[in-house]
Coordinates of C-alpha atoms and ligand atoms in Angstrom, one line a residue:
M1 CA 57.2 -14.5 12.2
P2 CA 58.0 -14.9 8.5
A3 CA 58.9 -11.9 6.4
S4 CA 55.8 -12.0 4.3
Q5 CA 53.8 -11.8 7.5
W6 CA 55.6 -8.7 8.7
V7 CA 54.9 -6.9 5.2
K8 CA 51.3 -8.0 5.5
T9 CA 51.1 -6.4 9.0
L10 CA 53.0 -3.3 7.8
I11 CA 50.6 -2.6 4.9
F12 CA 47.4 -3.6 6.8
Y13 CA 46.8 -6.3 4.4
E14 CA 43.5 -7.5 6.2
L15 CA 42.1 -4.3 6.3
L16 CA 42.7 -3.6 2.5
V17 CA 41.2 -7.0 1.7
G18 CA 38.1 -6.0 3.9
M19 CA 38.0 -2.5 2.1
K20 CA 38.4 -4.0 -1.3
A21 CA 34.9 -3.4 -2.6
T22 CA 34.8 0.1 -1.0
I23 CA 38.2 1.0 -2.6
T24 CA 37.3 -0.2 -6.0
V25 CA 33.9 1.8 -6.0
F26 CA 35.8 4.9 -4.7
I27 CA 38.3 4.8 -7.5
D28 CA 35.8 4.0 -10.3
R29 CA 33.1 6.6 -9.0
I30 CA 35.2 9.6 -7.7
V31 CA 38.7 9.2 -9.3
L32 CA 37.8 7.8 -12.7
R33 CA 34.2 8.8 -13.0
K34 CA 33.3 5.7 -14.5
R35 CA 30.0 4.7 -12.2
K36 CA 27.0 6.7 -11.5
A37 CA 26.1 7.5 -7.9
V38 CA 24.1 4.9 -6.2
T39 CA 22.9 7.3 -3.4
L40 CA 19.4 8.9 -4.1
Q41 CA 19.1 12.5 -2.7
Y42 CA 15.9 11.7 -1.0
P43 CA 13.4 13.5 -0.9
H44 CA 14.4 15.5 -4.0
E45 CA 15.0 12.1 -5.9
K46 CA 13.0 9.0 -5.4
R47 CA 13.4 5.4 -6.2
D48 CA 11.3 3.6 -8.6
L49 CA 9.0 1.4 -7.0
P50 CA 8.5 -2.2 -8.0
G51 CA 5.0 -2.9 -9.7
T52 CA 4.2 -5.1 -6.8
Y53 CA 4.9 -2.5 -4.2
R54 CA 2.4 -2.4 -1.3
G55 CA 1.8 1.0 0.1
M56 CA -1.0 2.6 2.2
I57 CA -4.4 0.9 2.0
A58 CA -7.3 2.7 0.5
L59 CA -11.1 2.4 0.5
L60 CA -12.6 2.6 -3.1
K61 CA -15.8 4.1 -4.8
Y62 CA -17.9 3.1 -7.8
D63 CA -18.1 5.7 -10.6
D64 CA -21.5 7.0 -9.3
D65 CA -19.6 8.0 -6.1
T66 CA -21.3 5.3 -4.0
E67 CA -18.9 3.4 -1.6
K68 CA -17.9 -0.2 -2.6
C69 CA -17.6 -1.4 0.8
V70 CA -20.7 -3.7 2.1
G71 CA -19.6 -3.9 5.6
C72 CA -19.2 -7.5 5.5
D73 CA -16.4 -7.6 8.1
L74 CA -14.3 -10.1 6.0
C75 CA -11.2 -7.9 5.8
E76 CA -11.4 -7.4 9.7
A77 CA -11.4 -11.4 9.9
A78 CA -8.8 -11.9 7.6
C79 CA -6.3 -9.4 9.1
P80 CA -3.5 -11.1 11.3
S81 CA -2.7 -7.7 13.1
R82 CA -6.2 -6.6 14.1
V83 CA -5.7 -3.4 12.2
I84 CA -9.4 -3.1 10.9
T85 CA -12.5 -2.4 12.7
V86 CA -15.7 -2.2 10.7
I87 CA -19.1 -1.0 12.1
S88 CA -21.7 -2.0 9.6
S89 CA -25.2 -0.9 9.3
E90 CA -28.3 -1.3 7.0
V91 CA -28.7 1.0 4.0
A92 CA -31.7 3.3 4.9
G93 CA -34.8 1.9 3.3
E94 CA -33.0 -1.0 1.8
P95 CA -32.9 -3.7 4.4
M96 CA -31.1 -6.3 2.2
K97 CA -28.0 -4.1 1.7
R98 CA -25.4 -3.0 4.2
Y99 CA -22.5 -0.6 4.3
A100 CA -19.8 0.4 6.7
K101 CA -21.1 3.1 8.9
E102 CA -17.7 3.6 10.5
Y103 CA -14.4 1.8 9.2
Y104 CA -11.1 2.3 11.0
M105 CA -7.6 1.1 10.3
D106 CA -4.8 1.5 12.8
M107 CA -1.8 1.5 10.3
T108 CA 0.9 1.6 13.4
R109 CA 0.0 -2.2 13.4
C110 CA -0.4 -3.0 9.6
L111 CA 2.3 -5.6 8.1
F112 CA 1.2 -4.5 4.6
C113 CA 0.6 -8.3 3.9
G114 CA -2.6 -7.6 1.6
L115 CA -4.6 -10.2 3.1
C116 CA -7.4 -7.7 3.6
V117 CA -7.4 -6.9 -0.1
Q118 CA -7.6 -10.4 -1.0
A119 CA -10.5 -11.2 1.3
C120 CA -12.7 -8.5 0.2
P121 CA -15.5 -9.7 -2.0
V122 CA -16.3 -6.5 -3.9
D123 CA -12.8 -5.1 -4.5
A124 CA -13.4 -2.2 -1.9
L125 CA -9.7 -2.4 -0.8
A126 CA -6.7 -1.7 -2.6
M127 CA -3.0 -1.0 -1.8
T128 CA -1.6 2.2 -3.0
R129 CA 1.9 3.1 -3.7
E130 CA 1.9 5.9 -1.0
Y131 CA 4.8 5.3 1.7
E132 CA 5.5 8.9 2.8
W133 CA 3.4 8.6 6.1
A134 CA 6.0 9.3 8.7
K135 CA 4.2 11.1 11.6
Y136 CA 5.2 12.7 15.0
N137 CA 2.1 11.4 16.6
K138 CA 1.3 7.7 16.1
R139 CA -2.4 8.7 16.6
D140 CA -2.5 10.4 13.3
L141 CA -2.1 6.8 11.8
Y142 CA -5.3 5.7 13.1
L143 CA -7.4 6.4 9.8
D144 CA -11.1 6.5 9.6
K145 CA -13.4 6.0 6.7
E146 CA -13.1 9.4 5.2
Q147 CA -9.4 9.6 5.2
L148 CA -9.2 6.0 3.5
L149 CA -11.6 7.0 0.9
A150 CA -9.5 10.2 0.1
L151 CA -6.6 8.0 -0.1
G152 CA -8.6 5.8 -2.7
D153 CA -9.6 9.0 -4.5
R154 CA -6.2 10.2 -4.8
N155 CA -4.6 7.0 -6.0
F156 CA -7.3 5.5 -8.3
P157 CA -9.0 8.5 -10.0
V158 CA -10.5 6.1 -12.5
R159 CA -13.3 4.4 -10.8
E160 CA -15.1 1.1 -11.9
K161 CA -18.6 0.9 -12.7
K162 CA -21.0 -0.9 -10.4
L163 CA -21.1 -4.6 -10.5
E164 CA -24.6 -4.6 -11.9
F165 CA -23.4 -2.5 -14.9
Q166 CA -20.2 -4.4 -15.4
H167 CA -22.0 -7.7 -15.5
P168 CA -25.8 -7.3 -16.2
N169 CA -26.5 -10.9 -14.9
V170 CA -25.5 -9.9 -11.3
A171 CA -28.4 -7.7 -11.1
Y172 CA -30.9 -10.4 -11.8
F173 CA -29.6 -12.5 -8.9
N174 CA -29.3 -9.7 -6.5
I175 CA -32.6 -9.7 -4.7
G176 CA -31.7 -6.4 -3.0
Y177 CA -31.2 -4.5 -6.0
K178 CA -34.2 -2.2 -6.7
N179 CA -33.6 -0.6 -10.3
L180 CA -32.5 -3.2 -12.8
P181 CA -30.3 -1.8 -15.5
P182 CA -31.4 -2.4 -19.1
K183 CA -31.0 -6.0 -20.3
D184 CA -28.5 -6.5 -23.1
S185 CA -30.3 -7.5 -26.4
Ligands
SF4_201 S1 -2.3 -5.4 4.9 FE1 -2.4 -7.2 6.2 S2 -1.9 -6.3 8.1 FE2 -2.4 -4.5 7.1 S3 -4.5 -4.4 7.4 FE3 -4.5 -5.6 5.6 S4 -4.6 -7.7 6.4 FE4 -4.1 -6.3 8.1
SF4_202 S1 -13.7 -3.5 2.8 FE1 -14.6 -5.3 1.8 S2 -14.2 -7.0 3.2 FE2 -13.9 -5.1 4.4 S3 -16.0 -4.8 5.2 FE3 -16.0 -3.7 3.3 S4 -16.7 -5.3 1.7 FE4 -16.1 -6.4 3.5

């Protein structure tokens, strides 16, 4: 064995090469104090989430406290993991209108892909930035409508006006809409 190989073996050369990045950071951070720590002391410190972060899903309401969801089942059809169960019903006294009488999400199966949010025709679903949902019992992640609406209220306190009031023309094409808003002059 050549002498250089002996030296490399004696000083654990391969090990030092493998640890190069670790040793460099150790010297910079601990010895020279040139770098800031990259470890966050979670849960006391939290990472800044990217703007596109997809967290727990919420159901939304309009500003007059009515639910946006019209029970159309499109989110259930769009979901690749069969997370969503919608049981829809007619709005009492308004047979042209429907709503989600019951709405369930089994969040143990959710991929956070956002397809349900995209499928919803009335923007009744939204992805929040909540992620601290670790549970001891997985049944606690089977969320009902009230829990999903509470998530929406908590994360989106500013609610939208009803579509009829956002776009007055919508009301005139909606044969199920009883009380037309005033026409813009
Ligand atoms: S985010 Fe994706 S997996 Fe989760 S409920 Fe929506 S469609 Fe289903
Ligand atoms: S959340 Fe949207 S897509 Fe799902 S049932 Fe309600 S209105 Fe339809």
